[in-house]
PDB file of C-alpha atoms in Angstrom:
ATOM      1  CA  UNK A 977     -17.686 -31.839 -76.529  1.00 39.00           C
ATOM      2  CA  UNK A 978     -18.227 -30.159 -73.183  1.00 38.00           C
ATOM      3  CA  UNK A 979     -22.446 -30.157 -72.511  1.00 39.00           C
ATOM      4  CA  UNK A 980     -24.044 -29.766 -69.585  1.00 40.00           C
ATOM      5  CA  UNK A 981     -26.099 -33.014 -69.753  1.00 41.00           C
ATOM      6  CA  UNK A 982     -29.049 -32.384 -67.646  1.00 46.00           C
ATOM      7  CA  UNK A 983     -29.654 -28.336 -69.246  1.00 48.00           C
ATOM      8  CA  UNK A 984     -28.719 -28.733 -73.079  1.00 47.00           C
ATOM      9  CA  UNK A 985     -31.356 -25.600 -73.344  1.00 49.00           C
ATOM     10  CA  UNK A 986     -29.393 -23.545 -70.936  1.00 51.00           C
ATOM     11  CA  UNK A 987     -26.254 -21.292 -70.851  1.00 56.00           C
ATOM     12  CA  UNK A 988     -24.156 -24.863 -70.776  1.00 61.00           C
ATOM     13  CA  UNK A 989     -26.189 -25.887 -73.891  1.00 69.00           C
ATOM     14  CA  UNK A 990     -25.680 -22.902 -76.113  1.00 79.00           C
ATOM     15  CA  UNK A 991     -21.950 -22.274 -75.042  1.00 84.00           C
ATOM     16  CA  UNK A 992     -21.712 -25.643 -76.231  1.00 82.00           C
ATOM     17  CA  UNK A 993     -23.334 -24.807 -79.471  1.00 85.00           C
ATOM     18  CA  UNK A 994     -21.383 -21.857 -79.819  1.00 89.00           C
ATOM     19  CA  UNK A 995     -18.166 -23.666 -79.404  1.00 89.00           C
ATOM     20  CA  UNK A 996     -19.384 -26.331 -82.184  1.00 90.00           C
ATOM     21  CA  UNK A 997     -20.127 -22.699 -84.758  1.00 93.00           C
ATOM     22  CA  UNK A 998     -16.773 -21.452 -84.000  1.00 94.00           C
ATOM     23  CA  UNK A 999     -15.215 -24.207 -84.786  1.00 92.00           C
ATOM     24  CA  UNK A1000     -17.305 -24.472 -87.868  1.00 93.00           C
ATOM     25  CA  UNK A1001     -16.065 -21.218 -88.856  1.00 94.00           C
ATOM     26  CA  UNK A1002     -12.483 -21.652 -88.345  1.00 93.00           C
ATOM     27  CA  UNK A1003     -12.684 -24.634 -90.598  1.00 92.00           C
ATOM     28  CA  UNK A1004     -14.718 -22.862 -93.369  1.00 93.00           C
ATOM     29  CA  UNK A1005     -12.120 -19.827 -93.403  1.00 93.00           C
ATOM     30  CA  UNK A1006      -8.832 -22.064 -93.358  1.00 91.00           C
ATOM     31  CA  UNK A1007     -10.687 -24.701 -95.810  1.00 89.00           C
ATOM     32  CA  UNK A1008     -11.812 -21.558 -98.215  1.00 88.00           C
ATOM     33  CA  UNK A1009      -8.811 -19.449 -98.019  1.00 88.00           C
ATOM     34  CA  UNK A1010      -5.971 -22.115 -97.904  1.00 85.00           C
ATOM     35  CA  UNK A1011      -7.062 -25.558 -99.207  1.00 79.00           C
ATOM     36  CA  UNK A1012      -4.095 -27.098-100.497  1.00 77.00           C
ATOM     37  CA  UNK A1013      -2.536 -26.064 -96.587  1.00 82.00           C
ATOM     38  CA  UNK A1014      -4.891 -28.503 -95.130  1.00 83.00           C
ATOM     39  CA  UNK A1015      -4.236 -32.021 -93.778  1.00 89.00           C
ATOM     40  CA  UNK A1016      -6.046 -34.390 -95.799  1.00 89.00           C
ATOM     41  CA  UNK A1017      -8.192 -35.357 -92.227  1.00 90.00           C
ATOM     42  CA  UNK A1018      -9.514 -31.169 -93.196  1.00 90.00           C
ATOM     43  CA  UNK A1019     -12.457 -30.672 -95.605  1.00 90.00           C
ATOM     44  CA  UNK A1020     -11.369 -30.420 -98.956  1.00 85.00           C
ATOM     45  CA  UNK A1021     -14.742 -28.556 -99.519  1.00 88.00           C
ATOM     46  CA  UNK A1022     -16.126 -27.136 -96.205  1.00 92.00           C
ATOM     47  CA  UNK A1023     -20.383 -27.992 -95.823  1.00 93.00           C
ATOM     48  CA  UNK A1024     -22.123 -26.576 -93.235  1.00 94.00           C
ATOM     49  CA  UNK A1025     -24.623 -29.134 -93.623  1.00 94.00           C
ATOM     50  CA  UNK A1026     -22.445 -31.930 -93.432  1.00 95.00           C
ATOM     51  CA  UNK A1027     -20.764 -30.475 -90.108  1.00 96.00           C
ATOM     52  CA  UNK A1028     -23.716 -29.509 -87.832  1.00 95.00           C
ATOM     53  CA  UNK A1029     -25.422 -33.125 -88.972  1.00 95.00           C
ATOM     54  CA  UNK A1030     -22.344 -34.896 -87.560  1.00 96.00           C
ATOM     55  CA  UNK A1031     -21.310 -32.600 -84.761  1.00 95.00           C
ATOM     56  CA  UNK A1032     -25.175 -32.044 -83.627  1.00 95.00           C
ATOM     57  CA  UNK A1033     -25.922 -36.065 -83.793  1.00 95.00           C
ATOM     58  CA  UNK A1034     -22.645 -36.786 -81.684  1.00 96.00           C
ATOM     59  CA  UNK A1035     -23.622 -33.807 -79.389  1.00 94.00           C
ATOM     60  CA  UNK A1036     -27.404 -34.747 -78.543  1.00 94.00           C
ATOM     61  CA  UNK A1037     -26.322 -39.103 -78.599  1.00 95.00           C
ATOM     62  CA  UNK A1038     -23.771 -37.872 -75.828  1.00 93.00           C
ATOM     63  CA  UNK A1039     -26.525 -35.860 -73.833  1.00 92.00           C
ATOM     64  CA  UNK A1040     -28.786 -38.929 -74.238  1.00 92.00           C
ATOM     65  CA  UNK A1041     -26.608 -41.346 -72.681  1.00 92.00           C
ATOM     66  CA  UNK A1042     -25.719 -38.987 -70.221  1.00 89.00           C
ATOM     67  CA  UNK A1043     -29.729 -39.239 -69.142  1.00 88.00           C
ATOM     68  CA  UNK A1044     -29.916 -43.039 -69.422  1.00 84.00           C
ATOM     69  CA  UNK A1045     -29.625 -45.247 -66.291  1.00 80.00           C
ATOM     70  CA  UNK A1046     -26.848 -48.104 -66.376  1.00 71.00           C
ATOM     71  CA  UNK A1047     -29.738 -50.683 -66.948  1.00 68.00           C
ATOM     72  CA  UNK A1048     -30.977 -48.523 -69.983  1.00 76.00           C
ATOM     73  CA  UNK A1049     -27.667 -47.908 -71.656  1.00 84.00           C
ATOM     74  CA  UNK A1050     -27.230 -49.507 -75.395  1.00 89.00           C
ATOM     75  CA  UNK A1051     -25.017 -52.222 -75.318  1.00 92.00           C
ATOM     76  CA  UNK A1052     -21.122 -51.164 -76.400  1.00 94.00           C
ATOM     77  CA  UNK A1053     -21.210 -53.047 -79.594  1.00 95.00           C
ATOM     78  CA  UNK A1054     -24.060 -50.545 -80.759  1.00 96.00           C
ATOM     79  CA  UNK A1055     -22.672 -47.425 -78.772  1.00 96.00           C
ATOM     80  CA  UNK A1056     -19.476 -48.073 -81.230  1.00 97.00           C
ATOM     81  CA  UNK A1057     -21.327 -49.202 -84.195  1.00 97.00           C
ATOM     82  CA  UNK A1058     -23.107 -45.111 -84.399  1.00 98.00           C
ATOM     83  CA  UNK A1059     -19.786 -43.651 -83.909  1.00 97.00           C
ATOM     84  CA  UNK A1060     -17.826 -45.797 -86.559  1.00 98.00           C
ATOM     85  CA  UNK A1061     -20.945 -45.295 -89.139  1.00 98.00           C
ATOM     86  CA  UNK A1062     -21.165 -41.410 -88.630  1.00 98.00           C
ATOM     87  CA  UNK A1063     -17.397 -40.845 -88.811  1.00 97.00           C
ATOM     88  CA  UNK A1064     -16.891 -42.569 -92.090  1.00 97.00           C
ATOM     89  CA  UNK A1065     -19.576 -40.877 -93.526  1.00 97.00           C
ATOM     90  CA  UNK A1066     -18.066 -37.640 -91.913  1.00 97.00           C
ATOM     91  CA  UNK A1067     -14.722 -38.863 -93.695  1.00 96.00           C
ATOM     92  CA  UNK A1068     -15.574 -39.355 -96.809  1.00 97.00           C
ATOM     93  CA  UNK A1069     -17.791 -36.351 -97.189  1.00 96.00           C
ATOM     94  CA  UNK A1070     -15.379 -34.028 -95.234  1.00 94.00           C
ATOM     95  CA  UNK A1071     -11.904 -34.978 -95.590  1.00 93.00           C
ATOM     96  CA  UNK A1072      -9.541 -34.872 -98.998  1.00 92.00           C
ATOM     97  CA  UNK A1073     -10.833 -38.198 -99.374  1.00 95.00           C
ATOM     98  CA  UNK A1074     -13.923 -36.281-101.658  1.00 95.00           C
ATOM     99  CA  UNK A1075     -11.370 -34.683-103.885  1.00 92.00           C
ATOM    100  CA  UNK A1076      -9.707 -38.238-104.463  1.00 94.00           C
ATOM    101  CA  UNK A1077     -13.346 -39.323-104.950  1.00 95.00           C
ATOM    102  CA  UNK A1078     -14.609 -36.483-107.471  1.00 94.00           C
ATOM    103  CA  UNK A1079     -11.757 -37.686-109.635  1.00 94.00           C
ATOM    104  CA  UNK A1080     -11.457 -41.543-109.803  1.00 96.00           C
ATOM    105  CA  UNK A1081     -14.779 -43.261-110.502  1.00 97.00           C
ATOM    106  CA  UNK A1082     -13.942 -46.514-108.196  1.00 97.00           C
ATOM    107  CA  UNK A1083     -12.658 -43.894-105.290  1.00 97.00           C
ATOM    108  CA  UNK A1084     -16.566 -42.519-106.036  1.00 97.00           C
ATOM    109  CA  UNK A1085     -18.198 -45.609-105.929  1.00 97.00           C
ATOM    110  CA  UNK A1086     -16.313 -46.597-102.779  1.00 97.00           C
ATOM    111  CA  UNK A1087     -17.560 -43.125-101.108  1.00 97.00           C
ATOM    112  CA  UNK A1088     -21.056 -44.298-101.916  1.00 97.00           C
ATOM    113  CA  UNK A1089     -20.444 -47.374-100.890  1.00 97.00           C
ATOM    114  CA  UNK A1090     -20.121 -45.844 -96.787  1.00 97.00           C
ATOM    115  CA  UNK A1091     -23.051 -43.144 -97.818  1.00 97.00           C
ATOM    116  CA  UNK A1092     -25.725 -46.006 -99.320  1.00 96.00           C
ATOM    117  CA  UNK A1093     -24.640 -48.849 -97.589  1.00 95.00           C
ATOM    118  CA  UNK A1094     -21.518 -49.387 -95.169  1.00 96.00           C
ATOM    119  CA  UNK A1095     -21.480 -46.113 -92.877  1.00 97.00           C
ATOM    120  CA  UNK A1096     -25.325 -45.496 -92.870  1.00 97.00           C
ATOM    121  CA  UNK A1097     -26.069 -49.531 -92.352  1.00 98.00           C
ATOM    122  CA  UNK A1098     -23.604 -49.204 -89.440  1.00 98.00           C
ATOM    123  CA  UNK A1099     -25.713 -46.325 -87.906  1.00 98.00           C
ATOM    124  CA  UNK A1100     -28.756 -48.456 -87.802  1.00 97.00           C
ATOM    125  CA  UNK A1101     -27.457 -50.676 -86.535  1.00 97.00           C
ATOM    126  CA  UNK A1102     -26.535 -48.767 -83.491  1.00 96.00           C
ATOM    127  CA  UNK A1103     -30.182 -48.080 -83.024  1.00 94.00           C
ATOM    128  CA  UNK A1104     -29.596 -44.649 -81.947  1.00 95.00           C
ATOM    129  CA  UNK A1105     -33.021 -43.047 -82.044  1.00 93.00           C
ATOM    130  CA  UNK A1106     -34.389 -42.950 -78.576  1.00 92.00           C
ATOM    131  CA  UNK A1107     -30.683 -41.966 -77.380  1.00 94.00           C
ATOM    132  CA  UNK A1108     -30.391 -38.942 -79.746  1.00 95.00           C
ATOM    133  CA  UNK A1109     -34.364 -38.130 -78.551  1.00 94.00           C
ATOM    134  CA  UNK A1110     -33.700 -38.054 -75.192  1.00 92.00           C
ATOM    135  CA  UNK A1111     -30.630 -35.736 -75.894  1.00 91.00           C
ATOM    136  CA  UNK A1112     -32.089 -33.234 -78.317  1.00 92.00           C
ATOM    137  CA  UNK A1113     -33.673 -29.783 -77.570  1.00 91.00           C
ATOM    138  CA  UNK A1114     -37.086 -29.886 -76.706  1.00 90.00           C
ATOM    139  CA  UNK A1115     -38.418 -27.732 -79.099  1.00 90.00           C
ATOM    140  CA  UNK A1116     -36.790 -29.381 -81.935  1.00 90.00           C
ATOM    141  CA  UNK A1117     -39.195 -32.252 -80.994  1.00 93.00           C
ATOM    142  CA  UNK A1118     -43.035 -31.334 -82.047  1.00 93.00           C
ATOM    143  CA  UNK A1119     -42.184 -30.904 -86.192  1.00 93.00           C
ATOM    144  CA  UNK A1120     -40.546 -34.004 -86.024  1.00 92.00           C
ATOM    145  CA  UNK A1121     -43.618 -36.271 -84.843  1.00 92.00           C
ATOM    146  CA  UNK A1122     -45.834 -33.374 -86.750  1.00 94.00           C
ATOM    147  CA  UNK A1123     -48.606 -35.436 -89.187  1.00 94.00           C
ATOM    148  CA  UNK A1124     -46.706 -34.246 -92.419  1.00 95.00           C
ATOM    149  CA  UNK A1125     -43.580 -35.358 -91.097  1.00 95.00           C
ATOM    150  CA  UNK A1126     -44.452 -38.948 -89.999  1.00 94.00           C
ATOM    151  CA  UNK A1127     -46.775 -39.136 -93.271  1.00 96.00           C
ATOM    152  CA  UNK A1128     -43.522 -38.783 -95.416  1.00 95.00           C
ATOM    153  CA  UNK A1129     -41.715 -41.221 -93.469  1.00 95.00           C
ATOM    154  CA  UNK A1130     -44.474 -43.515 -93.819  1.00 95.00           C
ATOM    155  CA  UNK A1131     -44.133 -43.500 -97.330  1.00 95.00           C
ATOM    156  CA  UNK A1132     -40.635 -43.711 -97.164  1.00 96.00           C
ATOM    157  CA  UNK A1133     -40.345 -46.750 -95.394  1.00 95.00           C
ATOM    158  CA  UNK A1134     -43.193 -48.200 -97.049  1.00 95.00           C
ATOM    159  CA  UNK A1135     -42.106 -52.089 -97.763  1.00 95.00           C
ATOM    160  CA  UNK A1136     -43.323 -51.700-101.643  1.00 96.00           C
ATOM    161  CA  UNK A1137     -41.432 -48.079-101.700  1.00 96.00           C
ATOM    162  CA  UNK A1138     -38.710 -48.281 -99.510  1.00 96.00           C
ATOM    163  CA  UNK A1139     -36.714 -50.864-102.060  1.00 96.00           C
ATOM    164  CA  UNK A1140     -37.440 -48.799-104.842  1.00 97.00           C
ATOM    165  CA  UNK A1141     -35.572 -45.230-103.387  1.00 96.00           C
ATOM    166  CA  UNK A1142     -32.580 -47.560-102.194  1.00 97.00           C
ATOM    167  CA  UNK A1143     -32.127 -49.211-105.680  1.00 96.00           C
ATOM    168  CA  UNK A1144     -32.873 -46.369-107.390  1.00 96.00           C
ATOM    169  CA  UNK A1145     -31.026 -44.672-105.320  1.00 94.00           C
ATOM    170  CA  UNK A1146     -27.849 -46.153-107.151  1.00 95.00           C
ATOM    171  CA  UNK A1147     -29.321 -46.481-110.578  1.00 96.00           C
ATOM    172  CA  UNK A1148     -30.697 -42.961-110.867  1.00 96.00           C
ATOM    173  CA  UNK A1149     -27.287 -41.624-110.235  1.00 97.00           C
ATOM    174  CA  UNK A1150     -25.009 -44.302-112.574  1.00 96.00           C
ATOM    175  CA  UNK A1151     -27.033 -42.801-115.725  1.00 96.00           C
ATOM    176  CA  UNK A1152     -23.979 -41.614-117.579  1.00 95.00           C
ATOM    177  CA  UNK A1153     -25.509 -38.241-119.038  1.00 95.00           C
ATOM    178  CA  UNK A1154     -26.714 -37.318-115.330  1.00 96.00           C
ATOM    179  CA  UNK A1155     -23.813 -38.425-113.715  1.00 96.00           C
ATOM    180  CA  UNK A1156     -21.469 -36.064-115.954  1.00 95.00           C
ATOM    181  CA  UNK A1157     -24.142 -33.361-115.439  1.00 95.00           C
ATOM    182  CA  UNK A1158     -23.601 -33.773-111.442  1.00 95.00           C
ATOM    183  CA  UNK A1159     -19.855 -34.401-111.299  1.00 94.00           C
ATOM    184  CA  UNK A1160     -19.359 -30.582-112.696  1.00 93.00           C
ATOM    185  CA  UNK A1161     -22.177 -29.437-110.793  1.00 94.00           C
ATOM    186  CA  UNK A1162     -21.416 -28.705-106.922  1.00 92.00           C
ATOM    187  CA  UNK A1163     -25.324 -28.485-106.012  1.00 94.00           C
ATOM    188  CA  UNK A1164     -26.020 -31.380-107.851  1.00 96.00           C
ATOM    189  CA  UNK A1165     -23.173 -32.949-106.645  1.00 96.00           C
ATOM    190  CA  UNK A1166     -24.063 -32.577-103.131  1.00 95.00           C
ATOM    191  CA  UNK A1167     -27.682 -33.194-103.811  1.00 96.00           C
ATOM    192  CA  UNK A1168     -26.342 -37.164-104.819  1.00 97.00           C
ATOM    193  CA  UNK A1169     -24.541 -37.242-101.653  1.00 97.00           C
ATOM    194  CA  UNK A1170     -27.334 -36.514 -98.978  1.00 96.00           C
ATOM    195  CA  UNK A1171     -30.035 -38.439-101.436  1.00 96.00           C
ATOM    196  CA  UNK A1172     -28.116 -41.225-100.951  1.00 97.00           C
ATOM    197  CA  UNK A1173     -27.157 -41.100 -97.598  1.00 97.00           C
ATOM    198  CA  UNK A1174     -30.738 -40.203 -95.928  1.00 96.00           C
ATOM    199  CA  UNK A1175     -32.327 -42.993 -97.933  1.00 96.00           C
ATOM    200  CA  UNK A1176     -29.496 -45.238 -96.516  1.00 96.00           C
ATOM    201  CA  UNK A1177     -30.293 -44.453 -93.376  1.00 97.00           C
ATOM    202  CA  UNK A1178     -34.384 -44.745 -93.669  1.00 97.00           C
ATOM    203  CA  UNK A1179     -34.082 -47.961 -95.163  1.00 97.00           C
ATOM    204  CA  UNK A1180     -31.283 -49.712 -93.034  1.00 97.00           C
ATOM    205  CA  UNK A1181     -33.245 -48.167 -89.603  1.00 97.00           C
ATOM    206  CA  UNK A1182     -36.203 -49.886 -91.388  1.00 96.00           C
ATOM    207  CA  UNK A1183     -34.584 -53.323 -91.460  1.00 96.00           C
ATOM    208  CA  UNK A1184     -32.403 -53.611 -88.875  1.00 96.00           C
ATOM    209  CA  UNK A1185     -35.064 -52.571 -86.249  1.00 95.00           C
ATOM    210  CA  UNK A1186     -34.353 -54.942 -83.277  1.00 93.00           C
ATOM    211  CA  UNK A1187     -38.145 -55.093 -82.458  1.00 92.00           C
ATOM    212  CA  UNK A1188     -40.477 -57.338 -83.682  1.00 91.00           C
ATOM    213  CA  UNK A1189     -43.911 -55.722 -85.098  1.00 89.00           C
ATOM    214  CA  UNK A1190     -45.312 -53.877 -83.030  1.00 87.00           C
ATOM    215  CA  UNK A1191     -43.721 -51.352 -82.077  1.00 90.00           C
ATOM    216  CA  UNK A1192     -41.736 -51.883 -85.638  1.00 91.00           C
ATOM    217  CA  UNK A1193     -43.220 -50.859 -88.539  1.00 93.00           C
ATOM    218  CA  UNK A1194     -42.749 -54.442 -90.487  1.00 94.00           C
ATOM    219  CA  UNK A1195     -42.338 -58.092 -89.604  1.00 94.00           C
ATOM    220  CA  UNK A1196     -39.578 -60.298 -89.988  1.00 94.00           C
ATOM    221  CA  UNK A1197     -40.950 -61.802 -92.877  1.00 93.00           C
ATOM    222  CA  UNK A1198     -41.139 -58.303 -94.862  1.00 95.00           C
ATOM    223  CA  UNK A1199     -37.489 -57.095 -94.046  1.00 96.00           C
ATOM    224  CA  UNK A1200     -35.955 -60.578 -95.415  1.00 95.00           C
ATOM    225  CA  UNK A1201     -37.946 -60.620 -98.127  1.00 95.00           C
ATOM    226  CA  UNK A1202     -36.659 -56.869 -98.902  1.00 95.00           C
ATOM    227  CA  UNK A1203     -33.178 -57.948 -98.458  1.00 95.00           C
ATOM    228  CA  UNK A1204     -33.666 -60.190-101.506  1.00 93.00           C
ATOM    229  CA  UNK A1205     -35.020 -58.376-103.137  1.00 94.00           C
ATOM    230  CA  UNK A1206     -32.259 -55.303-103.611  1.00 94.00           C
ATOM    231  CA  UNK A1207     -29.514 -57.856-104.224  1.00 91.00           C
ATOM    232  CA  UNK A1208     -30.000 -59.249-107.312  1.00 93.00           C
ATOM    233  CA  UNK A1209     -30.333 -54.999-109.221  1.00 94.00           C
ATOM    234  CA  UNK A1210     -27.383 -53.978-107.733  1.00 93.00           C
ATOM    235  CA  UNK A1211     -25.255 -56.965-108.438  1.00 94.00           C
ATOM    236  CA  UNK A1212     -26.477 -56.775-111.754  1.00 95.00           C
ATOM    237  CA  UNK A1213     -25.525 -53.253-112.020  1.00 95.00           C
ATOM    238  CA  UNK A1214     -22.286 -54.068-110.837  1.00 95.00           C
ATOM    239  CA  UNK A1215     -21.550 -56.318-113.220  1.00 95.00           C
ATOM    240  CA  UNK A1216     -22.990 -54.701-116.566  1.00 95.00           C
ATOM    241  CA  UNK A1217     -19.989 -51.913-115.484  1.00 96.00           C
ATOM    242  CA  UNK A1218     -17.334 -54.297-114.035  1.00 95.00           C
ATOM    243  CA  UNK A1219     -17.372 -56.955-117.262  1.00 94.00           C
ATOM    244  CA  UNK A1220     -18.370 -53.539-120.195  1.00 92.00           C
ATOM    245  CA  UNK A1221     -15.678 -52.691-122.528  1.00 93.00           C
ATOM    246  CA  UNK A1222     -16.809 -48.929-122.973  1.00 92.00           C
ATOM    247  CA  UNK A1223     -16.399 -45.672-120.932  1.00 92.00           C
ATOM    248  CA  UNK A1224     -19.548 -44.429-119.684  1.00 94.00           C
ATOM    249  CA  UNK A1225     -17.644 -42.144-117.255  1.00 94.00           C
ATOM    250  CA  UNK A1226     -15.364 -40.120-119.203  1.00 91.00           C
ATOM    251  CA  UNK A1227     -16.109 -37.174-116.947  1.00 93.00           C
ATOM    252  CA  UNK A1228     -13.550 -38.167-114.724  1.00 93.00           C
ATOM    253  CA  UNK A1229     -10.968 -37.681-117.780  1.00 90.00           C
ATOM    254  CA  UNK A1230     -11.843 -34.385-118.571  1.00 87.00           C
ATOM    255  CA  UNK A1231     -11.576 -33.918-114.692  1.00 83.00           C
ATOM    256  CA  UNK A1232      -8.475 -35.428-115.128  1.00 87.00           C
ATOM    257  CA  UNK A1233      -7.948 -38.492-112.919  1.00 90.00           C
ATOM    258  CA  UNK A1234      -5.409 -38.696-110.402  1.00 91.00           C
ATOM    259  CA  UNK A1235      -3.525 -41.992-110.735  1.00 91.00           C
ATOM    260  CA  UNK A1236      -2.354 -43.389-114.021  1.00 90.00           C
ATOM    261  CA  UNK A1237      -4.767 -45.689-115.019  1.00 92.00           C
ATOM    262  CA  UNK A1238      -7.441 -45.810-118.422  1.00 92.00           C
ATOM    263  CA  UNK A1239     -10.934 -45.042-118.145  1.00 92.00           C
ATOM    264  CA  UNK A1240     -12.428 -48.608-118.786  1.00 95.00           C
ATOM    265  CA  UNK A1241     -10.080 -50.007-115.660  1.00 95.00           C
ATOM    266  CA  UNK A1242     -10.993 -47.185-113.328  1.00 96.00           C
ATOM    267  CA  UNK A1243     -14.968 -48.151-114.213  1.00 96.00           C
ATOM    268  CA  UNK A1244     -14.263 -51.992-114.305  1.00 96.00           C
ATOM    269  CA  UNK A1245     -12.912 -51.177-110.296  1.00 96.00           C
ATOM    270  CA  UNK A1246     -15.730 -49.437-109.173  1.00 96.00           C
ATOM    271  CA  UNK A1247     -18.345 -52.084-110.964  1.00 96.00           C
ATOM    272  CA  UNK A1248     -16.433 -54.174-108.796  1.00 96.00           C
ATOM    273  CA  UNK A1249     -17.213 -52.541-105.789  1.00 96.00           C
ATOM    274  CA  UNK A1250     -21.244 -52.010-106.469  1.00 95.00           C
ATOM    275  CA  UNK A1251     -21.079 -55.805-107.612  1.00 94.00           C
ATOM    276  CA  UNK A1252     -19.115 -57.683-104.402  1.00 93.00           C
ATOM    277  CA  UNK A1253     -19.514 -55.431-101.476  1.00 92.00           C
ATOM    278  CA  UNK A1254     -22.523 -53.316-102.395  1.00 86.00           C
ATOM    279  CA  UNK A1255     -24.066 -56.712-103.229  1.00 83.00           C
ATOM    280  CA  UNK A1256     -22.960 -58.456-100.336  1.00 89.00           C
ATOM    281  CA  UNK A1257     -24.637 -55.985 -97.753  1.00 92.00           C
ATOM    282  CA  UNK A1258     -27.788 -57.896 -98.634  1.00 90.00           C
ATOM    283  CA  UNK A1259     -27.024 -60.743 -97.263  1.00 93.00           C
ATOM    284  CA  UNK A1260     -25.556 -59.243 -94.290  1.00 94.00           C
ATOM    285  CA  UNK A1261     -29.079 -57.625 -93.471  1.00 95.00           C
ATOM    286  CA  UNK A1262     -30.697 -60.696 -93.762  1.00 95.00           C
ATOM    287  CA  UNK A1263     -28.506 -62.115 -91.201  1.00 95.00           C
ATOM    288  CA  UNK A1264     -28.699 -59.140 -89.134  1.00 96.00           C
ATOM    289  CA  UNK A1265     -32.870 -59.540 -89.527  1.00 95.00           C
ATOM    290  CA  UNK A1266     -33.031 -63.366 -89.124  1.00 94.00           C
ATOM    291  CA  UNK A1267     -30.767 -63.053 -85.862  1.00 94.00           C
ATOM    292  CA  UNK A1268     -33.096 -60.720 -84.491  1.00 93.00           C
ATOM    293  CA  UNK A1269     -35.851 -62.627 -84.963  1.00 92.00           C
ATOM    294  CA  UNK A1270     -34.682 -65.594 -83.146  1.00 90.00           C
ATOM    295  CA  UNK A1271     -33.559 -63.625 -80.332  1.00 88.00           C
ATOM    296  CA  UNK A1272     -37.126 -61.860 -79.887  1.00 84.00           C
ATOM    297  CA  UNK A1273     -38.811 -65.618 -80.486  1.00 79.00           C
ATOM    298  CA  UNK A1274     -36.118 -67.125 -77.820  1.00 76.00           C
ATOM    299  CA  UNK A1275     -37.102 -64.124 -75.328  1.00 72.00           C
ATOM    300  CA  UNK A1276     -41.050 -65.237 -75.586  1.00 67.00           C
ATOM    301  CA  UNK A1277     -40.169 -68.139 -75.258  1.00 66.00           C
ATOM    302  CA  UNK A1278     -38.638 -67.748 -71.804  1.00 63.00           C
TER     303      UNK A1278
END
């Protein structure tokens, strides 16, 4: 993406933001008009949301780095972790991956899996805050340190409420009457999809904050505890679906599924995926938060 990284306000900026809208529209038109045309790396469904939110975040992390010294710059490892998280959550919202998805409940489960845990925990973990900052407009800046903004985020990330929105997160949208309701609904069914990704990414930038407290908003001792305390729901969830003998998903038949398998082995697949990797992601925080502990302890130390 060509931006002029010192003037993202000035005619460099906004040619650049043109060229992102044009290319928007192109994909909109060809994605509209001829859908089964498109390579399955194309939007089955084109979102404008979806789009500017990835193209945007790439766009203003570039012009941040660009403004960075050598000393300042995020180590690789976290420079690739933001741009392996955001692209698979690109892919599986805006590819033909989402049409597989719509249609098999374990290709579903494993979209949410990148949206709620995988893709958005990898974006924390590239802590790329102050780099997207320091690369977005200017004026974009006061509503988003506005008192009504940062008083919603502090409830949000709230260590009693924060585990609450991410395992409800999941639960809310397993209910089998509301999950038929959403799977024919396209508002609805978007409406899961960014619920579950923006909480993902509060509550993994909540964890995996590098920093000790302050300039974090918890201690060590809070995010562990928090990691233990999501596991146990959503293996439990996991496993109620993986090990149940009944179809509480038969929307996907009257969508009609696209490979050849029954309804109760399609839902015993994606049980397994809440159950093993969607449970598993605890315990990968809490190694992720009790390594950064000992590295800010073994830095006071020296």
């Amino acid at each position: 993406m060509a931006i002029e990284a010192r003037d993202p306000g000035g005619s460099g900026g906004w040619l650049a933001f043109a060229g992102v809208m044009l290319a928007g529209a192109v994909l909109y038109v060809a994605t509209t008009y001829f859908p089964a045309e498109m390579p399955m790396v194309l939007p089955w469904q084109f979102e404008w949301p979806v789009y500017l939110a990835t193209t945007l975040s790439l766009g203003w992390y570039l012009i941040g780095l660009s403004r960075f010294e050598d000393v300042e710059y995020p180590p690789l490892w976290r420079r690739v972790s933001f741009f392996v998280g955001v692209i698979s959550v690109y892919a599986v919202l805006q590819t033909h991956y989402d049409y597989l998805a719509q249609h098999m409940f374990f290709l579903h489960r494993a979209q949410h899996l990148v949206l709620h845990d995988l893709g958005t925990f990898l974006i924390a973990l590239g802590t790329p805050g102050r780099v997207i900052w320091r690369g977005m407009p200017d004026f974009l800046k006061p509503p988003l340190v506005s008192r009504p903004v940062q008083r919603v985020i502090d409830i949000i990330q709230n260590p009693f409420v924060a585990p609450l929105l991410f395992v409800g997160s999941v639960y809310v949208w397993l209910i089998p009457a509301l999950h038929t309701r959403v799977m024919l609904d396209t508002d609805l069914y978007n409406l899961m999809n960014w619920s579950v990704a923006i909480e993902g990414i509060f509550f993994w930038s909540l964890v995996l904050d590098p920093r000790p407290k302050p300039p974090a908003r918890l201690g060590y001792g809070w995010r562990a505890l928090m990691m233990l305390v999501i596991e146990p729901p959503e293996m439990i969830v996991g496993a109620v679906i993986t090990l149940s003998r009944t179809d509480f998903y038969s929307v996907y038949r009257i969508c009609g599924r696209i490979f050849p398998i029954d309804g109760i082995t399609d839902q015993n697949y994606g049980g397994l995926i809440i159950w093993i990797p969607g449970g598993f992601m605890g315990l990968v925080g809490l190694l992720v938060v009790l390594s950064n502990m000992f590295m800010n302890e073994e830095r006071g130390a020296q």
